[in-house]
Coordinates of N, CA and C in Angstrom, one line a residue:
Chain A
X1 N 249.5 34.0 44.2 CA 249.7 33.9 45.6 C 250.8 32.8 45.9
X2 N 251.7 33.5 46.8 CA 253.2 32.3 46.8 C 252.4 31.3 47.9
X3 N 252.6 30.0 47.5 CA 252.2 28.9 48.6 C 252.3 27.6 48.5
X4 N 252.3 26.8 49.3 CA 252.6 25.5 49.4 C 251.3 24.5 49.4
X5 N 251.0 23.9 48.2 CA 249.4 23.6 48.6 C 249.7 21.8 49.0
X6 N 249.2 21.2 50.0 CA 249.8 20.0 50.2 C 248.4 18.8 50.1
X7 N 248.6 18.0 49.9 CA 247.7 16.8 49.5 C 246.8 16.4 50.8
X8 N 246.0 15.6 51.0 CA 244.4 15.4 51.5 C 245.2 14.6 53.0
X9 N 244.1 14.5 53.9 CA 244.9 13.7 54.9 C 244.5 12.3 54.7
X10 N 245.5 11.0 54.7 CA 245.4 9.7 54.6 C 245.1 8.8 56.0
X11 N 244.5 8.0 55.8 CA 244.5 6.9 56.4 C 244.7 5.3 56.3
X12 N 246.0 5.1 56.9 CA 246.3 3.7 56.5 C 246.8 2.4 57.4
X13 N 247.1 1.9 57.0 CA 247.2 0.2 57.9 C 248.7 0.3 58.3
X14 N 248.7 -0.4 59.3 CA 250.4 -0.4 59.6 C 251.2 -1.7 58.4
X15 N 252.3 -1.2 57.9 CA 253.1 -2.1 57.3 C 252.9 -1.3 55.2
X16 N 251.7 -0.2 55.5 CA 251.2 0.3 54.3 C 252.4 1.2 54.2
X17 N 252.7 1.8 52.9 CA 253.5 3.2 52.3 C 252.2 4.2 52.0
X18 N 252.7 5.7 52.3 CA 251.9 6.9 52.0 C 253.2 7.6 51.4
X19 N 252.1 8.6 50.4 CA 253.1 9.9 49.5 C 252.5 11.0 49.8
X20 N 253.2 11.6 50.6 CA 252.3 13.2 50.6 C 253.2 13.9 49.7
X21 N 252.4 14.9 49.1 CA 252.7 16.1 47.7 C 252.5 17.2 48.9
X22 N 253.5 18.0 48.4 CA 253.5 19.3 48.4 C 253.8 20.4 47.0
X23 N 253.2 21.1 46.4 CA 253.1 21.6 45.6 C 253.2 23.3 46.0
X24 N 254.4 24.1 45.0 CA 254.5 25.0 45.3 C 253.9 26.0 44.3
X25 N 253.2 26.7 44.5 CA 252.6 27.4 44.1 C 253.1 29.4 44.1
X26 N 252.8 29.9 43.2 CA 253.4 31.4 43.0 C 255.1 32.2 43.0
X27 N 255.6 30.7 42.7 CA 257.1 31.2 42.7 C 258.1 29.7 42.2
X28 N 259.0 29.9 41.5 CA 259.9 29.0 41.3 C 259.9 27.4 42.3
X29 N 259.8 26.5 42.1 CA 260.1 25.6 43.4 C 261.5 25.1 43.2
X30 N 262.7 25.5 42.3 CA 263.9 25.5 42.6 C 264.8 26.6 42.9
X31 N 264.2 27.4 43.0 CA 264.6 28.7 44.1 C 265.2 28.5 45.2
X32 N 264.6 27.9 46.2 CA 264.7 27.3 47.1 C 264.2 26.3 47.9
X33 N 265.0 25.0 49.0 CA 265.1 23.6 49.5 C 263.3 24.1 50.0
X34 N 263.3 22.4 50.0 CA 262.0 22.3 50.8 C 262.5 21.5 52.0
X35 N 262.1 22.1 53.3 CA 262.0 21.2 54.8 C 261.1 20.4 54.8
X36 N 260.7 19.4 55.4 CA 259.5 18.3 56.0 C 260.1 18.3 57.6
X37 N 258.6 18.8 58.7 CA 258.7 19.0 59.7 C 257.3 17.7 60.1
X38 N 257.3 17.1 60.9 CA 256.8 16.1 61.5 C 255.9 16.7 63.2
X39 N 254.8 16.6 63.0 CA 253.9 16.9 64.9 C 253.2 16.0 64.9
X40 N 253.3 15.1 65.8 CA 252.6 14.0 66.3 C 251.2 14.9 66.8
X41 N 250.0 14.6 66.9 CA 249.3 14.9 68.0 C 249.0 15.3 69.2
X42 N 249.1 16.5 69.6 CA 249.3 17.6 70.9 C 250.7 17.4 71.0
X43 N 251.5 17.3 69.8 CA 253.2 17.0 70.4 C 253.5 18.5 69.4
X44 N 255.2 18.6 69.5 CA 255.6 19.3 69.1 C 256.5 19.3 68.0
X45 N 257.2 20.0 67.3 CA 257.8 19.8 66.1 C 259.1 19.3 66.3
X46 N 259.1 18.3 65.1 CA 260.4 17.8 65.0 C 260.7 18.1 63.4
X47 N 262.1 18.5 62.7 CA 262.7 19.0 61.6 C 263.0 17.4 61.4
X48 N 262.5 16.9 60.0 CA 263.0 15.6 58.9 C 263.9 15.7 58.3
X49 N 264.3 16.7 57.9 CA 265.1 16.9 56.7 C 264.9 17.7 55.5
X50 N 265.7 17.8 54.5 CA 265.3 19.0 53.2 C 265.8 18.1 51.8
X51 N 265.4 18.4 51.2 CA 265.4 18.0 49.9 C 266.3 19.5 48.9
X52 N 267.3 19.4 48.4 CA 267.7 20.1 47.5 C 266.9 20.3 46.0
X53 N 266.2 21.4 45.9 CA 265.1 21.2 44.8 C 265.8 21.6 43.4
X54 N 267.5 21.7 43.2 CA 267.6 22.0 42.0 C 268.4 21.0 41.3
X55 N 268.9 20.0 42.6 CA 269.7 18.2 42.5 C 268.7 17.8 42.4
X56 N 267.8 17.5 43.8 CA 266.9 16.1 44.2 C 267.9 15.6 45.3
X57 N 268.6 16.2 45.9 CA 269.2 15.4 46.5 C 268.7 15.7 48.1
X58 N 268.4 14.4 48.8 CA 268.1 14.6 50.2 C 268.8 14.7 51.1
X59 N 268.6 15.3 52.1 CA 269.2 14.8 53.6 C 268.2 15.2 54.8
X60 N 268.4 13.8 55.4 CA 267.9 13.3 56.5 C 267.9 13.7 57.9
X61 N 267.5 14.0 58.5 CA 267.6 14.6 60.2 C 267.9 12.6 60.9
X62 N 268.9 12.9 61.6 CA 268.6 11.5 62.5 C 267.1 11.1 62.6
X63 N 267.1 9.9 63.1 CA 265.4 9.6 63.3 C 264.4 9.4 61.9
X64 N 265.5 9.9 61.0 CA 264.1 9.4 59.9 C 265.2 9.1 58.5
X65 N 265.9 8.1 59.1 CA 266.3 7.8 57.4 C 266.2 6.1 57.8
X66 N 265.7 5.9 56.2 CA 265.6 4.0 56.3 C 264.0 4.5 55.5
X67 N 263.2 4.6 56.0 CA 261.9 4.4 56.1 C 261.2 5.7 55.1
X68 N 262.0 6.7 55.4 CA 261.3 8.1 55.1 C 262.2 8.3 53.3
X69 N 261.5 9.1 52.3 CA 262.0 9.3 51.2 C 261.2 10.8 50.7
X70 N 262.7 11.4 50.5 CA 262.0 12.5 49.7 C 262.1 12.3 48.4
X71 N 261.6 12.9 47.8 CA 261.8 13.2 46.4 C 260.9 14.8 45.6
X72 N 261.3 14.5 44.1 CA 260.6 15.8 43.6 C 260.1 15.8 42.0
X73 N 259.7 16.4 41.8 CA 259.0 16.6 40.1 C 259.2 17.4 39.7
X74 N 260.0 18.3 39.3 CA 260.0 19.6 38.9 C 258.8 20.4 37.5
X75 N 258.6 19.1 37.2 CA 257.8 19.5 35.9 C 256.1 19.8 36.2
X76 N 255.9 19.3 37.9 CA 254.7 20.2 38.5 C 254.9 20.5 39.6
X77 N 256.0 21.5 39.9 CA 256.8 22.2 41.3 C 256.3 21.2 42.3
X78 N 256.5 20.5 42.1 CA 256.0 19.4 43.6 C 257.1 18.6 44.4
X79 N 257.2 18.7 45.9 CA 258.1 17.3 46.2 C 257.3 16.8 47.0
X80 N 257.9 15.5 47.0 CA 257.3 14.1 47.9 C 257.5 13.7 48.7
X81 N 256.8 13.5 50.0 CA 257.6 13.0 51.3 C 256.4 11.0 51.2
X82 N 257.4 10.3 51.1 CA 256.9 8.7 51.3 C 257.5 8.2 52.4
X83 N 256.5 7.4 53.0 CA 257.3 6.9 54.5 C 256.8 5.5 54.2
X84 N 257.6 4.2 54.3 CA 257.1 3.1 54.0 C 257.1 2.2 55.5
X85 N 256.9 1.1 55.5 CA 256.6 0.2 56.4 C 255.9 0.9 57.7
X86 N 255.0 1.7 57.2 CA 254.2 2.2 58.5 C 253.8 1.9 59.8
X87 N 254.0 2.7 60.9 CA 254.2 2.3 62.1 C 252.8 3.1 63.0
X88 N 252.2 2.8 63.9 CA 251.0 3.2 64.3 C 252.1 5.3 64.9
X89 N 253.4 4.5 65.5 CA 254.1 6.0 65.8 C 254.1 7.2 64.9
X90 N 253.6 6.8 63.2 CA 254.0 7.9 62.6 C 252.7 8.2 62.1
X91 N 251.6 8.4 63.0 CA 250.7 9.0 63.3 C 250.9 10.6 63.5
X92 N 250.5 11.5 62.7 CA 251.0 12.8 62.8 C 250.7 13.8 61.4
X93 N 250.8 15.2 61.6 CA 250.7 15.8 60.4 C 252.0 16.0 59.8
X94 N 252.3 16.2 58.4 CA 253.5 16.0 58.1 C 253.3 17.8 57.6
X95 N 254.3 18.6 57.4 CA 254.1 19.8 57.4 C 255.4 19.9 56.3
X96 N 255.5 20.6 55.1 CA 256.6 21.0 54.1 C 256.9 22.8 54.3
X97 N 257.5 23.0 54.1 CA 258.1 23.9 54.5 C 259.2 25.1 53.7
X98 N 259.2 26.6 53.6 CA 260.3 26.7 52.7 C 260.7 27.9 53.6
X99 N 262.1 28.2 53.0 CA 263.2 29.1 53.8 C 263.1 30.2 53.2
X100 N 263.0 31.3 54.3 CA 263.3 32.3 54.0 C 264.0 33.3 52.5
X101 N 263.9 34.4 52.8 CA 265.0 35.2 51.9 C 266.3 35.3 52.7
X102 N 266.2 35.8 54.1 CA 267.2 35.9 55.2 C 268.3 35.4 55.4
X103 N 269.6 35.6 55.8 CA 270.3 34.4 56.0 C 269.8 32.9 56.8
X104 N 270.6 32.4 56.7 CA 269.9 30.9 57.7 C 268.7 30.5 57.1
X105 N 268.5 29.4 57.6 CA 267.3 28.6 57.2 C 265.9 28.7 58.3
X106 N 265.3 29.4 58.7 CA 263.9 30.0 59.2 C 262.9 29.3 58.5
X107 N 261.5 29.2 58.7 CA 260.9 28.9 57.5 C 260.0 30.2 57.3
X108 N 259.8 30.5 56.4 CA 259.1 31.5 56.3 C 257.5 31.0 55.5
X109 N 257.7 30.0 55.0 CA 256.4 29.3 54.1 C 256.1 28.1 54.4
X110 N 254.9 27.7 55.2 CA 254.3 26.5 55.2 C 253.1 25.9 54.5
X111 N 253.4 25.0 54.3 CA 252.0 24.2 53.9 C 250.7 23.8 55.0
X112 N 249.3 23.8 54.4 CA 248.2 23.9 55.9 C 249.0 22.2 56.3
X113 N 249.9 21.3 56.1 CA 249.7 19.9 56.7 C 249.5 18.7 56.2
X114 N 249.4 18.3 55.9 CA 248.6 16.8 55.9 C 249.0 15.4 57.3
X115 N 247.3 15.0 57.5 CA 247.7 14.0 58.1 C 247.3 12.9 57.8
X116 N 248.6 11.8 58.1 CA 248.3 10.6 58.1 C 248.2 9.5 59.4
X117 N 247.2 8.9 59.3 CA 247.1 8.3 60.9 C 247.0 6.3 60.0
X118 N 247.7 5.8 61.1 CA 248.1 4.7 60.7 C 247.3 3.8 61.6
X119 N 246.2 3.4 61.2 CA 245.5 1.9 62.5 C 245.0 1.1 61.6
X120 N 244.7 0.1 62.5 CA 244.0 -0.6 61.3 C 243.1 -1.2 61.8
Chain B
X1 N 273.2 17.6 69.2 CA 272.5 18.3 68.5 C 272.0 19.4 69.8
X2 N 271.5 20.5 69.6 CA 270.8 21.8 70.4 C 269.8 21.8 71.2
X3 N 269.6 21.7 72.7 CA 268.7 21.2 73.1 C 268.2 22.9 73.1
X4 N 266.7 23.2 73.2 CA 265.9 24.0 73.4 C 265.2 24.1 74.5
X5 N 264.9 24.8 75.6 CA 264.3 24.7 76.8 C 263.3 25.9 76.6
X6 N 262.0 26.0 76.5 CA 261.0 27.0 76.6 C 260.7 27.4 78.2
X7 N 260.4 27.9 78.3 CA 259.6 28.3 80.0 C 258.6 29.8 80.1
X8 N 257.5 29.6 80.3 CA 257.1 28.2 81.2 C 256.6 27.9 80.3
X9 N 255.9 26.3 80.4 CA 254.8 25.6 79.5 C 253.7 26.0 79.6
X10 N 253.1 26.8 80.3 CA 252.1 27.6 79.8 C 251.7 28.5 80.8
X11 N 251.3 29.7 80.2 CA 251.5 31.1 80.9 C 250.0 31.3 80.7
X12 N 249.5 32.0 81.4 CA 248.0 32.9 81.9 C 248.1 34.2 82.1
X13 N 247.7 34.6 81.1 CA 247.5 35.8 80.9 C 246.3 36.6 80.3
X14 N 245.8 37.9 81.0 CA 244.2 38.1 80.5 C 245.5 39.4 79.1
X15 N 243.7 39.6 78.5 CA 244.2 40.9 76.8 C 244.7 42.0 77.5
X16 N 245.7 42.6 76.8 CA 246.1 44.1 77.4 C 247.2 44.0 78.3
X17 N 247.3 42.6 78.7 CA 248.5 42.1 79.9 C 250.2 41.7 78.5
X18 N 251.1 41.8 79.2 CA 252.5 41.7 78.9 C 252.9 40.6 78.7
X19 N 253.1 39.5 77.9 CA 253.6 38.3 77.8 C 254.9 38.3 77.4
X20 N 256.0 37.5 78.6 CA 257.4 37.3 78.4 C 257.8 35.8 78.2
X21 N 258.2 35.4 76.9 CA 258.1 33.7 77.1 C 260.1 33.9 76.7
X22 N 260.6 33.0 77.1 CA 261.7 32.9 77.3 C 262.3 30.9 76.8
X23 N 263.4 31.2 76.2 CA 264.0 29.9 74.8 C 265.2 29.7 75.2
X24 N 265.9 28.8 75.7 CA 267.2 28.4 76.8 C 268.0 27.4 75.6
X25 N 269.1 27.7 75.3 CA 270.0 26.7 74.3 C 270.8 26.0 75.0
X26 N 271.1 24.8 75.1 CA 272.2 23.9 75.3 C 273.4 24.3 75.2
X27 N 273.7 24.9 73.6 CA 274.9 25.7 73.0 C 274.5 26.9 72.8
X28 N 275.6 27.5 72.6 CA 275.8 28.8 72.1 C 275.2 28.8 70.4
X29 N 274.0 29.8 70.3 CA 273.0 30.0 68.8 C 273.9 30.7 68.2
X30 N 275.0 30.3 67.3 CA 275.6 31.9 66.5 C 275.2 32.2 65.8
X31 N 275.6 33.4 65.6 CA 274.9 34.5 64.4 C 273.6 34.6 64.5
X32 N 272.9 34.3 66.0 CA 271.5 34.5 66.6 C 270.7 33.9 65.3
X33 N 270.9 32.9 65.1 CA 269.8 32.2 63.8 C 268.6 31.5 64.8
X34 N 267.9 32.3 65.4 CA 267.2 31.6 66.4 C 265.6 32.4 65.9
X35 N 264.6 31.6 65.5 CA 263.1 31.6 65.0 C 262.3 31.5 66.3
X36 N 261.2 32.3 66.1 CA 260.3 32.1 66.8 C 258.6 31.9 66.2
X37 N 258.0 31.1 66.2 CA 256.6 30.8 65.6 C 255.6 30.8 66.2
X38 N 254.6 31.1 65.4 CA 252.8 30.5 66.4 C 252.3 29.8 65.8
X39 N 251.7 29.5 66.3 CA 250.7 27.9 66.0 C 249.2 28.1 66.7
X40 N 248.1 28.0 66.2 CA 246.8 28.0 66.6 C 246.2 26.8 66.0
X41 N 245.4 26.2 66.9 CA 244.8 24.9 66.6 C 244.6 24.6 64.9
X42 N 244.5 23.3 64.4 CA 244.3 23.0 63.1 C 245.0 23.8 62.2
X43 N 246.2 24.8 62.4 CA 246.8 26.0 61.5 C 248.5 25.4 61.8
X44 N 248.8 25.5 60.8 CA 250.1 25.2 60.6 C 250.9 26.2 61.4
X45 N 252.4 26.3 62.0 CA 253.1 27.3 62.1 C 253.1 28.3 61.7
X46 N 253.4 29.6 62.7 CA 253.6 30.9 61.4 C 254.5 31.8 62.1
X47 N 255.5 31.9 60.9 CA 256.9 33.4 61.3 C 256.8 33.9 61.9
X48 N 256.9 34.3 62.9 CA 256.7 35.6 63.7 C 258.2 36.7 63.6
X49 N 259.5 35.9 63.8 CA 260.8 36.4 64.4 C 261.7 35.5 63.7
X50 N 262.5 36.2 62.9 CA 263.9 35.5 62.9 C 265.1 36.2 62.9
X51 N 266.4 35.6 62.7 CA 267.6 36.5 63.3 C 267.2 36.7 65.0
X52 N 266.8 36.3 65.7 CA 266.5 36.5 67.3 C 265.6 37.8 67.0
X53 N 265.7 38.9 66.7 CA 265.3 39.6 66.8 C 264.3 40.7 65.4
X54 N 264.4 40.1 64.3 CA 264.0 40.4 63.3 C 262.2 40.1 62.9
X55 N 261.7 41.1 62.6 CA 259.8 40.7 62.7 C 259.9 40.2 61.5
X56 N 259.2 39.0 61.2 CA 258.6 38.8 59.5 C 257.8 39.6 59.3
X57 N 257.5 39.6 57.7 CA 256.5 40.6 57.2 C 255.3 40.1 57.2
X58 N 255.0 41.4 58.2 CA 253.2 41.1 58.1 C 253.2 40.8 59.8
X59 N 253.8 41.1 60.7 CA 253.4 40.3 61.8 C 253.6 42.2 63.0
X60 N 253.1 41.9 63.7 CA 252.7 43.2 64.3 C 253.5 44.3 65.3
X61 N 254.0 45.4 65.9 CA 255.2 45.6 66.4 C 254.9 45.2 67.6
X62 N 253.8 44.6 68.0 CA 253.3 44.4 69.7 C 254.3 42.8 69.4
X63 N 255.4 42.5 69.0 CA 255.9 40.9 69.0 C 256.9 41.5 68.7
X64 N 258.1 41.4 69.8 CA 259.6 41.8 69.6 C 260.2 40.2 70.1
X65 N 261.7 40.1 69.6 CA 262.4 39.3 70.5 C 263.7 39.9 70.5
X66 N 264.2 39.1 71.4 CA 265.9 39.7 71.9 C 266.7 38.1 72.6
X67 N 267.6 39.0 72.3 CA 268.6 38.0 72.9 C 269.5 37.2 72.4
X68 N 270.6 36.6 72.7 CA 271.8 36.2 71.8 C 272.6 35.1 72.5
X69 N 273.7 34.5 71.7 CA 274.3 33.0 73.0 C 273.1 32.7 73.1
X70 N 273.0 32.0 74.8 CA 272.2 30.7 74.9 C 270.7 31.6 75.4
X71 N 269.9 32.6 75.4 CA 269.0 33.1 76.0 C 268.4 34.1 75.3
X72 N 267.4 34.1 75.2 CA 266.2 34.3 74.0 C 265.2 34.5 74.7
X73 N 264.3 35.8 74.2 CA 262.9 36.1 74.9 C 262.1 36.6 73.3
X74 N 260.8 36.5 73.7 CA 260.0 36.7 72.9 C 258.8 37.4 73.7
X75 N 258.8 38.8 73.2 CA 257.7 40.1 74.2 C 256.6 40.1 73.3
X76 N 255.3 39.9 73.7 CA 254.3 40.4 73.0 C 253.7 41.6 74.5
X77 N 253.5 43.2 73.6 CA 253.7 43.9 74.5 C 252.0 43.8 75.4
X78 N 251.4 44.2 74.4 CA 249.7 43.6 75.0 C 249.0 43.5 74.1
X79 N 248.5 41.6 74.8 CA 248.0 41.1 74.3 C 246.8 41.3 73.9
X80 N 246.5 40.8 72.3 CA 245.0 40.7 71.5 C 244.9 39.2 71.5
X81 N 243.2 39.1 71.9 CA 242.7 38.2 72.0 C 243.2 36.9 71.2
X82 N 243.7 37.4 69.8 CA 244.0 36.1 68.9 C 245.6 35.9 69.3
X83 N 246.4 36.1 69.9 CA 247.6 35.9 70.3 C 247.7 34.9 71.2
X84 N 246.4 34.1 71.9 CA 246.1 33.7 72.6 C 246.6 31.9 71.7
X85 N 247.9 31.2 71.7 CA 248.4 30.2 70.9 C 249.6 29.4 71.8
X86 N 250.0 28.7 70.9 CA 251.1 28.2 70.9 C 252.5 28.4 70.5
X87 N 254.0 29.0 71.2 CA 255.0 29.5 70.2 C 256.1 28.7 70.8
X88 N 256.4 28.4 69.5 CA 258.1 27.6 69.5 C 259.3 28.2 69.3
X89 N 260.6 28.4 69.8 CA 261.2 28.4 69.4 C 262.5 27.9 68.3
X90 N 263.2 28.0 67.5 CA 264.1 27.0 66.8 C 265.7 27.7 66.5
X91 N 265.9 26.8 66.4 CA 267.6 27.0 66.0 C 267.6 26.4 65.1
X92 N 268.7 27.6 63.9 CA 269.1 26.9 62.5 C 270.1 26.9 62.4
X93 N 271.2 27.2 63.4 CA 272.3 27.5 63.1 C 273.8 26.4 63.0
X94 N 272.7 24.9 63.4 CA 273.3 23.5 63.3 C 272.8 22.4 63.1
X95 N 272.9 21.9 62.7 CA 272.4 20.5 61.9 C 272.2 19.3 62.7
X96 N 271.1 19.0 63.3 CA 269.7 19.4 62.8 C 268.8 20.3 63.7
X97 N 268.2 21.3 62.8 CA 268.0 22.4 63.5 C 266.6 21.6 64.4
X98 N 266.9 22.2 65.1 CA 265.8 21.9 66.4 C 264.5 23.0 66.8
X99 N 263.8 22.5 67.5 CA 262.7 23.2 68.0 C 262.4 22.7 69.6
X100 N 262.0 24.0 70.1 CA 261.9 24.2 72.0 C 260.5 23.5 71.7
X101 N 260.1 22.9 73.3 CA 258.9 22.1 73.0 C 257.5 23.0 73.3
X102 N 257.9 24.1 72.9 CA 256.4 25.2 72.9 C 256.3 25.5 74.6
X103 N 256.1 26.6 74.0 CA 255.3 27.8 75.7 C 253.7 27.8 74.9
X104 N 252.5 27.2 76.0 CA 251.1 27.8 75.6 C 250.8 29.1 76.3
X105 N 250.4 30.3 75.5 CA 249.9 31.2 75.7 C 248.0 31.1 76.2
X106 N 247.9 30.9 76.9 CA 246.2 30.8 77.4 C 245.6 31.9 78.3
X107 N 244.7 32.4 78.0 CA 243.4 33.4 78.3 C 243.4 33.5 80.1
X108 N 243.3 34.0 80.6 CA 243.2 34.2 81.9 C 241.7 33.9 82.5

């Protein structure tokens, strides 16, 4: 079964780093980029950026570079979204994401989420 | 970057009734690279439409969309009870793709 299985939801202190894993499951994960989409709480989506899964190389959506890091492991189809110096704002589910077959980038594959809530 | 305008923020509608939600671009979407999603509590996003008007697989024919340039609709013809969500629209067609801030679909 093709899918994105993504790691537990955290809770942490502000000033802490979190790693969320997304792990792709039933198909290549250098096939094709992974997205990380960001929803605050009754908010709506905002696009982070994609990770190139056959470099490693990232890019950033305005708004989340400094703080945010992707990365990847190819040796257990997984990439990593880390956000360091934690801020009570980046309270939210972090959502990974993959593109289509289609032209353009759509997502056609998501992971159920993970959330991390920052208080202390 | 693409602003996205939904309307309305939330529509009332009983099952069996016609829902028209409508997706407003800033710029011009080319090559209609314009998505549409649902969302139901605790569930991640899900495909419904892309190419403006293209169904993903697996999603039902009562969910059409149309439209091209800056104006985008998304028809569900009549509604089933579980349609009853949240849908976004998005643009991929510039960097960074964006998303409309959701039309709620609610129960009458």
């Amino acid at each position: 079964q093709v899918q994105l299985v993504q790691s537990a939801s955290e809770l942490k202190e502000p000033g802490a780093s979190v790693k969320v894993s997304c792990k792709a499951s039933g198909y290549t994960l250098t096939d094709y980029p992974i997205n990380w989409v960001r929803q605050a709480p009754g908010q709506g989506l905002e696009w982070m950026g994609w990770i190139n899964t056959k470099t490693g190389t990232p890019t950033y959506a305005p708004g989340f570079t400094g703080r945010f890091v992707f990365s990847l492991d190819t040796s257990v189809s997984t990439t990593y979204l880390q956000i360091n110096s934690l801020k009570a704002e980046d309270t939210a589910f972090y959502y990974c994401a993959r593109i289509g077959r289609g032209p353009g980038w759509y997502f056609e594959l998501w992971g159920r989420g993970t959330l991390v809530t920052v208080s202390s | 970057e693409i602003v996205l305008t939904q309307s309305p923020g939330t529509l009332s509608l009983s099952p069996g009734e016609r829902a028209t939600l409508s997706c407003g671009a800033s710029q011009i979407v080319g090559n209609n690279y314009l998505a549409w999603y649902q969302q139901k509590p605790g569930q991640p996003p899900r495909l419904l439409i892309y190419g403006a008007s293209n169904r993903a697989t697996g999603i039902p024919d009562r969910f059409s969309g149309s439209g091209s340039g800056t104006d985008f609709t998304l028809i569900i013809s009549r509604l089933e009870p579980e349609d009853f969500a949240v849908y976004y629209c998005q643009q991929y067609i510039r960097s960074p793709q964006t998303f409309g801030q959701g039309t709620k679909l609610e129960m009458k």
